[in-house]
Each structure stands twice: as C-alpha cells, then as structure tokens.
Tab-separated table of C-alpha atoms and ligand atoms in Angstrom:
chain	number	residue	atom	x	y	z
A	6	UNK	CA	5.711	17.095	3.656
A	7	UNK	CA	9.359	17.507	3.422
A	8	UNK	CA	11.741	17.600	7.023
A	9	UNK	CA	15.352	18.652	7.424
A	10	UNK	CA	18.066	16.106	7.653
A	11	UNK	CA	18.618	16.335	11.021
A	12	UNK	CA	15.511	15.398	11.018
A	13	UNK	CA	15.697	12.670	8.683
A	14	UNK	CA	18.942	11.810	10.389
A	15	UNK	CA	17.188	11.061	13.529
A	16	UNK	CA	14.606	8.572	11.808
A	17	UNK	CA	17.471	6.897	10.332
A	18	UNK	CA	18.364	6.181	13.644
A	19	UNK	CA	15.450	4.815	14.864
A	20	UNK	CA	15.509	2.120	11.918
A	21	UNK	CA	18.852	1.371	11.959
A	22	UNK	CA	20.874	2.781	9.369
A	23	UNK	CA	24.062	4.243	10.520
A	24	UNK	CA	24.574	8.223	10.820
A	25	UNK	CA	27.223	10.375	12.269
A	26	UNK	CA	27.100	12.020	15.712
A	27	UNK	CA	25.687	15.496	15.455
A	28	UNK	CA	24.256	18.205	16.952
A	29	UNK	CA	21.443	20.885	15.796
A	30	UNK	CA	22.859	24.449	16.750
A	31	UNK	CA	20.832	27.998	16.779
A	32	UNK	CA	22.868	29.927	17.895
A	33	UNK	CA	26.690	30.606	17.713
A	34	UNK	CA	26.629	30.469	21.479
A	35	UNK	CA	25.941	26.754	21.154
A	36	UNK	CA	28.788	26.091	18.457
A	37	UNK	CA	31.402	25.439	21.692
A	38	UNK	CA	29.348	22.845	23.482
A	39	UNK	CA	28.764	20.979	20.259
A	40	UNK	CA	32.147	21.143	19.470
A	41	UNK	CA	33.289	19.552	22.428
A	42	UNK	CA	30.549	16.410	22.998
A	43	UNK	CA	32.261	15.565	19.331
A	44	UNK	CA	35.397	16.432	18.854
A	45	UNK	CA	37.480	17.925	15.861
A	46	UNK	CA	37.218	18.257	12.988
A	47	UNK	CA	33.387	18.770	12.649
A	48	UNK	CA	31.369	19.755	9.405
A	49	UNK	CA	28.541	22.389	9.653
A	50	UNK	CA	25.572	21.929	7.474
A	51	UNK	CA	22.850	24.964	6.971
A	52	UNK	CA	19.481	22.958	7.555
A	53	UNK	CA	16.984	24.243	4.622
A	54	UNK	CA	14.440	22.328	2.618
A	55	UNK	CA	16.490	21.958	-0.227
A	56	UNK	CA	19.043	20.510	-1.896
A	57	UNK	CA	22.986	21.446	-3.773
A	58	UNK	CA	23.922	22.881	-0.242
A	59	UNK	CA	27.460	21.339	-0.932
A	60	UNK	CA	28.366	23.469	-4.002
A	61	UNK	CA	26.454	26.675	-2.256
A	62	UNK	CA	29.054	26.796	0.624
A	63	UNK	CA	25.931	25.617	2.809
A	64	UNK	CA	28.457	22.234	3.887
A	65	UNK	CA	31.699	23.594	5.515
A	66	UNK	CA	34.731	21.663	7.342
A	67	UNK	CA	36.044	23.371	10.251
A	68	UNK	CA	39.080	22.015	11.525
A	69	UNK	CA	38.785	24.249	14.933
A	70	UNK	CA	36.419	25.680	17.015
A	71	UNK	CA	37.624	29.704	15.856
A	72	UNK	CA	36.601	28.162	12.649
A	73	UNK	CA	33.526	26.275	13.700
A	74	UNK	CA	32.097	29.388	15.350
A	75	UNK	CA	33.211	31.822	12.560
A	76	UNK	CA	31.657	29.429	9.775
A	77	UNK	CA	27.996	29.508	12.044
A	78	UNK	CA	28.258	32.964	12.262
A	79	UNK	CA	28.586	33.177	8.706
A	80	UNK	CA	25.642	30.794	8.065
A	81	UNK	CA	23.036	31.256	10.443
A	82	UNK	CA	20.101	34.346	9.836
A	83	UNK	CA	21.474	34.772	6.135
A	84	UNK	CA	20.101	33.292	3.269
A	85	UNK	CA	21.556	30.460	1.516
A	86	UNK	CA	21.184	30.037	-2.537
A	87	UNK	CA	21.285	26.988	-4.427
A	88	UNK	CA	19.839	25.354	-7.711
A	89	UNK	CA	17.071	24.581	-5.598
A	90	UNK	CA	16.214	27.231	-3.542
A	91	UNK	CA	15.163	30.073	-6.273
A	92	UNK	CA	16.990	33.379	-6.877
A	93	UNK	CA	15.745	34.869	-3.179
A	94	UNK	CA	17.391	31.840	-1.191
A	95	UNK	CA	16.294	30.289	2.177
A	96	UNK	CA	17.563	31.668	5.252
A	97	UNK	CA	19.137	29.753	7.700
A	98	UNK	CA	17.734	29.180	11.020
A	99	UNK	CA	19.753	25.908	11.977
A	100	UNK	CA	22.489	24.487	11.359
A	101	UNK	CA	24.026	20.801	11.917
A	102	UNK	CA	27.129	20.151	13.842
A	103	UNK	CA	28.837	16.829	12.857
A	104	UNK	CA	31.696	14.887	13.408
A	105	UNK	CA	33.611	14.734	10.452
A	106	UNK	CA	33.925	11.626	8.763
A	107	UNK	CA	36.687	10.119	6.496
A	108	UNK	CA	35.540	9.547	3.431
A	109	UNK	CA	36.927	6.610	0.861
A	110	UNK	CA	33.973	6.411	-1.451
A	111	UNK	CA	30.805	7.908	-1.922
A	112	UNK	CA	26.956	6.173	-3.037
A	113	UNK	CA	23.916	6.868	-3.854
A	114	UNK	CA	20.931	5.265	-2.394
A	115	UNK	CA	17.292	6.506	-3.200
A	116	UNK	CA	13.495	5.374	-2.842
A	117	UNK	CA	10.598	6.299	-4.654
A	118	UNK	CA	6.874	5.380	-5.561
A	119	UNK	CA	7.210	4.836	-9.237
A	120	UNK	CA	3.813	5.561	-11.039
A	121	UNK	CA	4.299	3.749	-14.023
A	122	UNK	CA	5.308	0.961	-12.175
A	123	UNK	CA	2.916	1.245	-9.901
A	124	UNK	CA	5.599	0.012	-6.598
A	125	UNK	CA	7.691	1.529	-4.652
A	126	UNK	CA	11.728	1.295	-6.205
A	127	UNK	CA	14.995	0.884	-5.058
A	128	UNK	CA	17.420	2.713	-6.866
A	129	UNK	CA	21.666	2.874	-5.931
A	130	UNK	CA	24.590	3.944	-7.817
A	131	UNK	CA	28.126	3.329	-7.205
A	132	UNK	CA	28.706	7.129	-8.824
A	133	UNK	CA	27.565	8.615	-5.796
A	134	UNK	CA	27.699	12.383	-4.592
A	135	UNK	CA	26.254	13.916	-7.935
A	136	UNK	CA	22.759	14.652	-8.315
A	137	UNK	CA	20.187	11.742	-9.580
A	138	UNK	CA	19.258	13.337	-11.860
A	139	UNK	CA	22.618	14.463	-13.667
A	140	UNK	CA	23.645	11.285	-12.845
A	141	UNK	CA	20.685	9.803	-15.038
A	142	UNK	CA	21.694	12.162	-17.972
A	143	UNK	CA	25.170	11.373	-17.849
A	144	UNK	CA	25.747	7.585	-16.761
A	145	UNK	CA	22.579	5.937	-16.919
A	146	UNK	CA	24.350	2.705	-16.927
A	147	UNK	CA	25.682	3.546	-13.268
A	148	UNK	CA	22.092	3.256	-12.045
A	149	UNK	CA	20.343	0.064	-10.743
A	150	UNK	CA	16.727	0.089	-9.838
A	151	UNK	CA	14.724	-2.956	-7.971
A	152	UNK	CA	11.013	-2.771	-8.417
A	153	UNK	CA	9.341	-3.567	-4.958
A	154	UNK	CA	6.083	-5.834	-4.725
A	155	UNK	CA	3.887	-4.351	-2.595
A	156	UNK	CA	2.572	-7.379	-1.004
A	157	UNK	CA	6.175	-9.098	-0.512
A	158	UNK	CA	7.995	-6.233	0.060
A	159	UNK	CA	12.172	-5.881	-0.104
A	160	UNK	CA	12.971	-9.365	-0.737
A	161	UNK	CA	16.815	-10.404	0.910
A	162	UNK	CA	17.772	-11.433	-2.813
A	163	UNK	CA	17.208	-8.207	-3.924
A	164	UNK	CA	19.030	-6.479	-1.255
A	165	UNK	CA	21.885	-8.853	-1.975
A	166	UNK	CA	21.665	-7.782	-5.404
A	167	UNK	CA	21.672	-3.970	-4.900
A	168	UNK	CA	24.828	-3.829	-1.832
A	169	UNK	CA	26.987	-6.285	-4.834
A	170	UNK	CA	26.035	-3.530	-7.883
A	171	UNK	CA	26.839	-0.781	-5.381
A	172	UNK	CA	30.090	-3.104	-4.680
A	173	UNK	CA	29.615	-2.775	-0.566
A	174	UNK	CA	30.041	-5.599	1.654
A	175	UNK	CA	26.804	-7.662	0.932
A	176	UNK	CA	25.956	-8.198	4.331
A	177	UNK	CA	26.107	-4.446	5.941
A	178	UNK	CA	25.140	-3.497	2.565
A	179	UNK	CA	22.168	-5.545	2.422
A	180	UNK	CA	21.018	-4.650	6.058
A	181	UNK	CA	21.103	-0.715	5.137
A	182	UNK	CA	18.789	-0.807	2.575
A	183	UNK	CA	16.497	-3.328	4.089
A	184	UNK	CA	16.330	-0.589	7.128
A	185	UNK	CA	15.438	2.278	4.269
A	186	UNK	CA	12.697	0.089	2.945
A	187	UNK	CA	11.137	-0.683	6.181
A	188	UNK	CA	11.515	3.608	7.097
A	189	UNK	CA	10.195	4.028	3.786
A	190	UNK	CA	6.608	1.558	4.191
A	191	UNK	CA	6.434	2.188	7.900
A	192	UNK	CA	6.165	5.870	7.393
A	193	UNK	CA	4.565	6.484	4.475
A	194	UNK	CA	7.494	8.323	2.964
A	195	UNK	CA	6.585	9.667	-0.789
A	196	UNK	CA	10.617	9.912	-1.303
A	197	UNK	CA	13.758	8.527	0.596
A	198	UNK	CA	17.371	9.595	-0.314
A	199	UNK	CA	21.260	8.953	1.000
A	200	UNK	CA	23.207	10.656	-0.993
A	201	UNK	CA	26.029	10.300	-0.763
A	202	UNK	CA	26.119	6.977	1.744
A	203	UNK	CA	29.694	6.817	2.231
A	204	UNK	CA	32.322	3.849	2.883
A	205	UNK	CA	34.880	5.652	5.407
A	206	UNK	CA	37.951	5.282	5.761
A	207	UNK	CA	37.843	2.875	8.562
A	208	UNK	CA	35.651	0.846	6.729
A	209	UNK	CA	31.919	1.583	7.775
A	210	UNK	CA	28.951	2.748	5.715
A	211	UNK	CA	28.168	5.836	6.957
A	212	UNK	CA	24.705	7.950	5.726
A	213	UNK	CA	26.373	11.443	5.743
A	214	UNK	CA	23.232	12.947	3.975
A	215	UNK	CA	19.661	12.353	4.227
A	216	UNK	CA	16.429	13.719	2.901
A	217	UNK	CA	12.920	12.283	2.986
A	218	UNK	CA	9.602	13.444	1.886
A	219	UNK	CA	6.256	12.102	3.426
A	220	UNK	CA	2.523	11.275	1.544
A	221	UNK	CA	0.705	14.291	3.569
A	222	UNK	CA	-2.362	11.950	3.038
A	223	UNK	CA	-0.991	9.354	5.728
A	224	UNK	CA	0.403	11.873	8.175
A	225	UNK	CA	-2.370	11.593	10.149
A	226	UNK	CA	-0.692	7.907	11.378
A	227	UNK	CA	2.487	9.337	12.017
A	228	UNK	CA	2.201	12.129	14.878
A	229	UNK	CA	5.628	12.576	15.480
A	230	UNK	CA	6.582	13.257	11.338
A	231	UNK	CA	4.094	15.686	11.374
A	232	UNK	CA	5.157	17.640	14.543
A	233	UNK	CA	8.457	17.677	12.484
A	234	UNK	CA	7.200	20.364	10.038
A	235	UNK	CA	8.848	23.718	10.234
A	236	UNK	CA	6.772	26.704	9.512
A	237	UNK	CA	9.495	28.541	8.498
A	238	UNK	CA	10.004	26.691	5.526
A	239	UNK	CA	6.408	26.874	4.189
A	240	UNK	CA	4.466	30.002	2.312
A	241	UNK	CA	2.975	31.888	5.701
A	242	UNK	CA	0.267	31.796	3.281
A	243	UNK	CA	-0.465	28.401	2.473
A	244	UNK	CA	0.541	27.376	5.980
A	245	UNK	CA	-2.205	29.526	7.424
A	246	UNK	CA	-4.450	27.641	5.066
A	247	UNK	CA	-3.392	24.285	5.908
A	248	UNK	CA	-4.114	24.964	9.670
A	249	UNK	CA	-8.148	25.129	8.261
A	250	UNK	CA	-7.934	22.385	5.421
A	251	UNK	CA	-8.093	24.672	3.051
A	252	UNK	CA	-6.641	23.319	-0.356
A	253	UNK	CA	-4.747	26.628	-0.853
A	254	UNK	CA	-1.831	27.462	-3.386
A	255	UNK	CA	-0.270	30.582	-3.664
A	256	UNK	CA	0.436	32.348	-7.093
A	257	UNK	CA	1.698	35.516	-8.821
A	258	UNK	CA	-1.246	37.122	-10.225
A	259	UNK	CA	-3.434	39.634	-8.634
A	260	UNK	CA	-7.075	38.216	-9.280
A	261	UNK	CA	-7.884	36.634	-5.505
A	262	UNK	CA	-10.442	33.530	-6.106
A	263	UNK	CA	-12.345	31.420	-4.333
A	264	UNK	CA	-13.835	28.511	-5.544
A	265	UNK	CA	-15.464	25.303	-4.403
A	266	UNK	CA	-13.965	21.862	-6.390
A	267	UNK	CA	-11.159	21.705	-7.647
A	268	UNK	CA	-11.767	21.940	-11.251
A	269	UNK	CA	-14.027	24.756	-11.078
A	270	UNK	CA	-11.323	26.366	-9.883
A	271	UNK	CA	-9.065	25.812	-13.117
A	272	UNK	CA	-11.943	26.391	-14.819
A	273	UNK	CA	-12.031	29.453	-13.494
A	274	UNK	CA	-8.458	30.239	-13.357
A	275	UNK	CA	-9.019	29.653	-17.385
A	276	UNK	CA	-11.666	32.494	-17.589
A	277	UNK	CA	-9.232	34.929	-15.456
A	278	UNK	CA	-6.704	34.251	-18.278
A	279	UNK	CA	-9.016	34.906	-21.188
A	280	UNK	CA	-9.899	38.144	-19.266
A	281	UNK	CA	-6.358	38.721	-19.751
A	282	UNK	CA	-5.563	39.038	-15.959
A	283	UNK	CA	-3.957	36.474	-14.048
A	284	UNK	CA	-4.988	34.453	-10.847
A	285	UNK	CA	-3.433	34.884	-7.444
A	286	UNK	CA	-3.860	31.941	-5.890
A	287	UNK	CA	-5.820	28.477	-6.077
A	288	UNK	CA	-7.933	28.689	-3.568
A	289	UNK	CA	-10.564	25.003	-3.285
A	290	UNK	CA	-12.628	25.706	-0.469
A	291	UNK	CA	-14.137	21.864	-0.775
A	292	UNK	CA	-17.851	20.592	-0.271
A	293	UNK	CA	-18.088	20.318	3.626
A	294	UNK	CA	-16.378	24.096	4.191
A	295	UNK	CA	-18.586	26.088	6.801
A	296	UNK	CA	-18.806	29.508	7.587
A	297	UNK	CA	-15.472	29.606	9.260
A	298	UNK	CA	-13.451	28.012	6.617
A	299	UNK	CA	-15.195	30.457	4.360
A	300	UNK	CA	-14.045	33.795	6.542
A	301	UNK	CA	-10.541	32.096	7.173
A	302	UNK	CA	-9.818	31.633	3.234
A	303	UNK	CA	-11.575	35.272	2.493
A	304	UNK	CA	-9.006	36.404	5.202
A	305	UNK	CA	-6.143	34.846	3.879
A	306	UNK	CA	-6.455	35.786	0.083
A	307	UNK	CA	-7.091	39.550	1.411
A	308	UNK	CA	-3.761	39.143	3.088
A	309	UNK	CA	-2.028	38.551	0.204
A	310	UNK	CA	-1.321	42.407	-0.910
A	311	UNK	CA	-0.945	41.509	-4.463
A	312	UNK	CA	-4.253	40.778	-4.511
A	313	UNK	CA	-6.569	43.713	-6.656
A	314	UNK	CA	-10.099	42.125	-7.122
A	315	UNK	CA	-11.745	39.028	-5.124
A	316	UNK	CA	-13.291	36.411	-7.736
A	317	UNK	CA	-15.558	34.139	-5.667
A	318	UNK	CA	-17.088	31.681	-8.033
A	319	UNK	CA	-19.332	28.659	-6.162
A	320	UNK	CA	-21.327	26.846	-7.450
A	321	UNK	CA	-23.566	25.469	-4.811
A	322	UNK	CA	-23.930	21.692	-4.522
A	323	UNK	CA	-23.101	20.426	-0.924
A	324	UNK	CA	-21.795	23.577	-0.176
A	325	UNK	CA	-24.451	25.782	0.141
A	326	UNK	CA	-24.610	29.091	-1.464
A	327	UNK	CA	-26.201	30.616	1.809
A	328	UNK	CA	-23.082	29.148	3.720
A	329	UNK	CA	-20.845	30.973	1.482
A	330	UNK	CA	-22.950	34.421	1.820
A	331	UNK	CA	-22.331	33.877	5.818
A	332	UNK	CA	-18.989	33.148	5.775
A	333	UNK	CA	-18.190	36.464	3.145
A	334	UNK	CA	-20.119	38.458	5.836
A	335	UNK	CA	-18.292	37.285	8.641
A	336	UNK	CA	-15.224	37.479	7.132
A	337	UNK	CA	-16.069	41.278	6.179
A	338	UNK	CA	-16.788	42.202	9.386
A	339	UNK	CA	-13.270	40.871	10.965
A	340	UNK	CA	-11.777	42.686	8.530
A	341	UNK	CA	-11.018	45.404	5.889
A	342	UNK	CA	-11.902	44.645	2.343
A	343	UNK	CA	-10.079	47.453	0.704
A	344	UNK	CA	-10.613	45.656	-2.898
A	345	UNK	CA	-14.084	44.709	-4.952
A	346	UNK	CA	-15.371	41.405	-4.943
A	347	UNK	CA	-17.242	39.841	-8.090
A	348	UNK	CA	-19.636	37.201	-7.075
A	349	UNK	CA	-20.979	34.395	-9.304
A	350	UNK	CA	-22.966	31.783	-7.211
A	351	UNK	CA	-25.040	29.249	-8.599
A	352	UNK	CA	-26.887	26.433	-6.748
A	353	UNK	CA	-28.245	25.203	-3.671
A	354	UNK	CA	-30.397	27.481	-1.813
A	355	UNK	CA	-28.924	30.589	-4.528
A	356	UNK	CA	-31.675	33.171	-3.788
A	357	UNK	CA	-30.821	32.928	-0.208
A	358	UNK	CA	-26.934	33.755	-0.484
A	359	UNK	CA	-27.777	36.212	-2.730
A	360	UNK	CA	-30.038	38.187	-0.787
A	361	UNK	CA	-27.874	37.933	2.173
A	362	UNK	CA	-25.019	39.638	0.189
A	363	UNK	CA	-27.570	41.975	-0.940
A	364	UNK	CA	-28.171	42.949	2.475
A	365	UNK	CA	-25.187	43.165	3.879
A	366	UNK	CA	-24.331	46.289	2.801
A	367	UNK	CA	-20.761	45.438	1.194
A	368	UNK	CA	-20.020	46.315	-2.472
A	369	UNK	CA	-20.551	43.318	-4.240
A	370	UNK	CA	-20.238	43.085	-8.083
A	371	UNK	CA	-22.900	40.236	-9.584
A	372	UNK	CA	-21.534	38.475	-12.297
A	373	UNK	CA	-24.922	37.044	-13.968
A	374	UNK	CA	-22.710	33.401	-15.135
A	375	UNK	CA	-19.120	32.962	-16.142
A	376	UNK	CA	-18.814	35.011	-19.308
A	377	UNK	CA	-20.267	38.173	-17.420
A	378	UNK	CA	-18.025	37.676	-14.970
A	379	UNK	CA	-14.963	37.411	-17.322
A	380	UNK	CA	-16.210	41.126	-19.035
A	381	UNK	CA	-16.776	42.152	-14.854
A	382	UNK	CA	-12.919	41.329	-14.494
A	383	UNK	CA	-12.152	43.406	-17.652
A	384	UNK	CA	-14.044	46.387	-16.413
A	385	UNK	CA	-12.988	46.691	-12.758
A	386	UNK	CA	-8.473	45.924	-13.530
A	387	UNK	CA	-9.318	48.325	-16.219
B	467	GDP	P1	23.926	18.600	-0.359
B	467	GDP	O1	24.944	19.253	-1.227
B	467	GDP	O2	22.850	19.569	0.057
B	467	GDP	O3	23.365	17.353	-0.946
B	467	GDP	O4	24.681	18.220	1.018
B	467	GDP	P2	25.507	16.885	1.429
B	467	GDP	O5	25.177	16.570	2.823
B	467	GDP	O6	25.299	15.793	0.450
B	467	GDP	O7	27.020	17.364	1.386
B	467	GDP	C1	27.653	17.726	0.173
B	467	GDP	C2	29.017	17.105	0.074
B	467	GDP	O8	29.832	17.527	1.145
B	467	GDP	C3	29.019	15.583	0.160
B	467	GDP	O9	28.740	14.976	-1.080
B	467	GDP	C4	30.419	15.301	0.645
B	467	GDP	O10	31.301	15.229	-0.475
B	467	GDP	C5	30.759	16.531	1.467
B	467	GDP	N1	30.665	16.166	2.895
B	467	GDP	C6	29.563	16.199	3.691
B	467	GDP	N2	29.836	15.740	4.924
B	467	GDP	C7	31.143	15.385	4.935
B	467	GDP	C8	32.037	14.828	5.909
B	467	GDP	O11	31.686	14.533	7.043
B	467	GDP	N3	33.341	14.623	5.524
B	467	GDP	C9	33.775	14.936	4.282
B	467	GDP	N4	35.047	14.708	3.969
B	467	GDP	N5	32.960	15.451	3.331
B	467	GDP	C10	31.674	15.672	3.643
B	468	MN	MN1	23.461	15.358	-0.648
C-alpha cells in the first residue's frame, strides 16, 4: 500500500526525523489560513501517488498569498502528468502547503527489502534530488548501500558510516537514519524514501520529500497505515475487490474470468490467448470464497464494460463447485448479465453445480474441459 507524503510526512514525525511545517489544503478557500499559521514564502505540492512531481510543475514556490492561491487553483481538480503517472495523469485532490525551506544541499536517503540479499538495505547518496534510479545509471559510484541483519538490526557503526559518505554531521546524520530504520521495521514498510533530505541553509537536515510503501500482508498490525489509504488513488475496480478479499487485477482485454488459484488462473489467461482473445482481468477467487465472494467478484467483472464474454473456470477442490453455482445465481439475480458466460467446472460435488446452473434458467455455455472451452471463446467473440 502506498500513502501520500503528507502522509508519510506525518509518520516521520512520529519517529523523529525532521520535516517542515505544513498544511494539507482542499480547497482554495483554505490556501489563506495555511498561509498565515506559516508564513511566506510557502511551496505547494499536488499530493498523488506518484513520483517526478518536481519537473511536472506539481512542486511550486509562491512567494505571496495572490500567488499561493492562484498556484492551488491551478492545481487542485486537474490532472497532473508525470513519468510516473501514465499518459491520462492523476488528478489532484490535495495539495500540501509548506514553509519554504532554504536549501544548501540536497541527499538522497532510501530503504528497501533487498531479495537477493535477503535484508532490508540502507542506501544514501550525496547526489541527491535526481531519481535512484538515473542516479544508478549515471554515478553508481555516488551510491552507498549498508546491508541490515535482521536479527541486529541498524548497527550505530553503520549509521556512522552512512551520515560520513553522505558527508552530514555524523551525529544528526546518524540519528536520521537510525529513526528511518526503526519507521521502516516498526511498520512493516516494503519501501522508505527522502529524497531529497536537504542541509538548509541554516544548517539543519531537513526531509523536504517523503514517500513510503507498506507490505499489505502486515497491515493488519498497523490500523492507523491502513486507514491512510485513499480510494481515490486505487482502480474503483480493484478497490471494490479488496473490500471482499478478492485477489483481483484489472486488465485491458475483454474476456471477464473467474478462477479459483492462482495459477489456474494464468493457466487460463494462457488458453484466452491461444483463443486469440485477451483477458480482462485476473480475477483468484481463493479456496475458502463463499457464495458472497462469488456474487461480489461476478458483480464486479460485469461492471467492467469492456468486458464481452464471462470465462468462469473452477476447478473444485475446497471450493466447492456447488458454492460457485450459488454464488453465479445470486449474483444473476442482483443483476443484469447482458453478456454469455462459458462455464468449465470440474471437482468437488461437480454434478451438483452443474445441475444448479442447469436450472437456473440463465444462458450458460458448457465448456466440456479446457480445449472446448478455448474453441467456445472462438465461437461466441466471433
Ligand atoms: P518529486 O519531484 O515528486 O520527487 O517532489 P519533491 O518533493 O522531491 O520536490 C521536487 C524538487 O522541488 C526538490 O528536489 C527540490 O529541489 C524542490 N523543492 C521542494 N521543496 C522545496 C523547498 O521547500 N524549497 C526549495 N528551495 N526547493 C524545494
Ligand atoms: Mn522527490
């Protein structure tokens, strides 16, 4: 799960690394108030999920409030483009009101689980304000990296190490990162990034950006990260599906499926392609999904209007195929199917599911086992 940066900003807080003053604004309204709690000049900051908001014009200086308010007018319900957003952009529903700081020199500080490694890593460069990953194409040598141990964690040489390659003042230096790490384990983060951490002009280290991502698998501990997630930022799609655990990702085809395990359902995404149509989604329903889950993910692929044929493929283990039938049904009757649906079900109480779709007087199409089903797709896109 990713947050905002004012989001992340106020975490950073709570552990201890320094951030400027700022305020979250919605409306232009608010731009005055904001403006006055911190003073001139301020820097607004469009609050999307993504990244390269600097070189977008999605990072602004205004050196009054006329310019303050006209820059948030500018920003907010409009959507903002950047290398990381796609061609459509984000719109932006917040932005960030700072105080402006003063800045001398500019680092970057990251954190990340490193697979091969099998630890979490430390990674700074003095070269900060690019992108890691330019920065790692173009001066490699400007990055240093401290493999954690789990069990001992950020050791006090190593922060010592890091604040003197970054060339910071050890001490302040040292306790900064220490705070990141102990953010980063407490929380379960997946990803933790300053960049740029700044040295002002007055001689503080200042976190003037912030982003963190969190291991959705641990959120569960963390109650107040996961009331953080904004909606808005999510596929309506795939965050209607998360709402009923339903592993659920959206794609650009127009063959619906629905599919229990997940690699029956590449498997069957395969088939689609060798049918010469493409999927629409990814759609795992899991072992323990009841009837409801069943109508909820029948309901949400239907809502998807690219969507020209329903695929459901189960093969009945723990999830039984008369389970499935029930949830179709129920699902039908909630709603409209305007589009046919090709069954395959194998399994666990079979007969049973199949009868019930049998009787239920919707239009199924049987597909006898996968290769019928693949001709089935074929015949009914045309
Ligand atoms: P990003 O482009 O989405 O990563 O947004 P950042 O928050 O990193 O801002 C982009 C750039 O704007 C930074 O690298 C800074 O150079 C500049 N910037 C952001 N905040 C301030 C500020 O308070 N003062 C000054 N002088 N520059 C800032
Ligand atoms: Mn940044």
């Amino acid at each position: 799960m990713k947050v905002h940066e004012y989001q992340a900003k106020e975490l950073f807080a709570r552990y201890g690394i320094p951030v400027p003053k700022g305020k979250l604004v919605t409306q232009v309204q608010e731009v005055e108030d904001a403006v006055n709690e911190l003073g001139l000049p301020v820097v607004i900051k469009a609050q999307i999920h993504a990244g390269g908001r600097g070189k977008a014009g999605g990072v602004k200086l205004a050196k009054t409030l006329d310019e303050a308010r006209e820059i948030t007018r500018k920003m907010l319900g409009k959507p903002l483009v950047t290398h990381q957003t796609g061609g459509q952009g984000t719109i932006v529903r917040k932005v960030l009101v700072e105080e402006a700081a003063a800045i001398k020199k500019e680092f970057y500080v990251g954190m990340v689980i490193d697979r091969a490694k099998r630890c979490p890593v430390m990674m700074v460069s003095p070269a900060g304000g690019m992108e890691i990953e330019e920065l790692a194409k173009e001066k490699p040598e400007l990055i240093f990296k401290e493999p954690i141990d789990p069990f001992l964690g950020l050791l006090p040489f190593q922060c010592r190490s890091l604040a003197f390659k970054l060339g910071v003042d050890i001490k302040t230096g040292g306790k900064l990162l220490a705070a990141l790490y102990k953010l980063f384990i407490s929380l379960d983060c997946s990803l933790a990034e300053i960049n740029p951490l700044i040295l002002t002009e007055d001689g503080r280290l200042l976190a003037i950006d912030a982003k963190l991502n969190f291991d959705d698998s641990a959120l569960f501990r963390h109650p107040d990260v996961k009331e953080m997630l904004d909606p808005d930022e999510l596929d309506p799609l795939e965050y209607e599906a998360s709402k009923y655990n339903l592993n659920y990702v959206r794609l650009d085809g127009n063959v619906g499926i629905m599919v229990n395990g997940a690699g029956l359902a590449m498997a069957t995404m395969d088939v689609i392609k060798l049918a010469g149509a493409d999927p629409a989604n990814f759609l795992d329903v899991g072992g323990s999904a009841n009837a409801e889950m069943i109508a909820q993910g029948f309901k949400i692929i239907l809502s998807d209007p690219n969507v020209k044929l329903i695929f459901i493929n189960i093969f009945g283990g723990i999830l039984r195929c008369d389970v499935l039938a029930q949830g179709v049904i129920e699902a039908a009757k909630q709603v409209d199917i305007p589009v046919p649906i090709l069954v395959r079900l194998e399994g666990t109480n079979v007969e049973q599911g199949r009868e019930m779709l049998a009787k239920s007087g919707l239009n199924f199409v049987v597909g006898k086992d996968l290769s019928d089903a693949a001709r089935k797709i074929v015949d009914i896109l045309g």
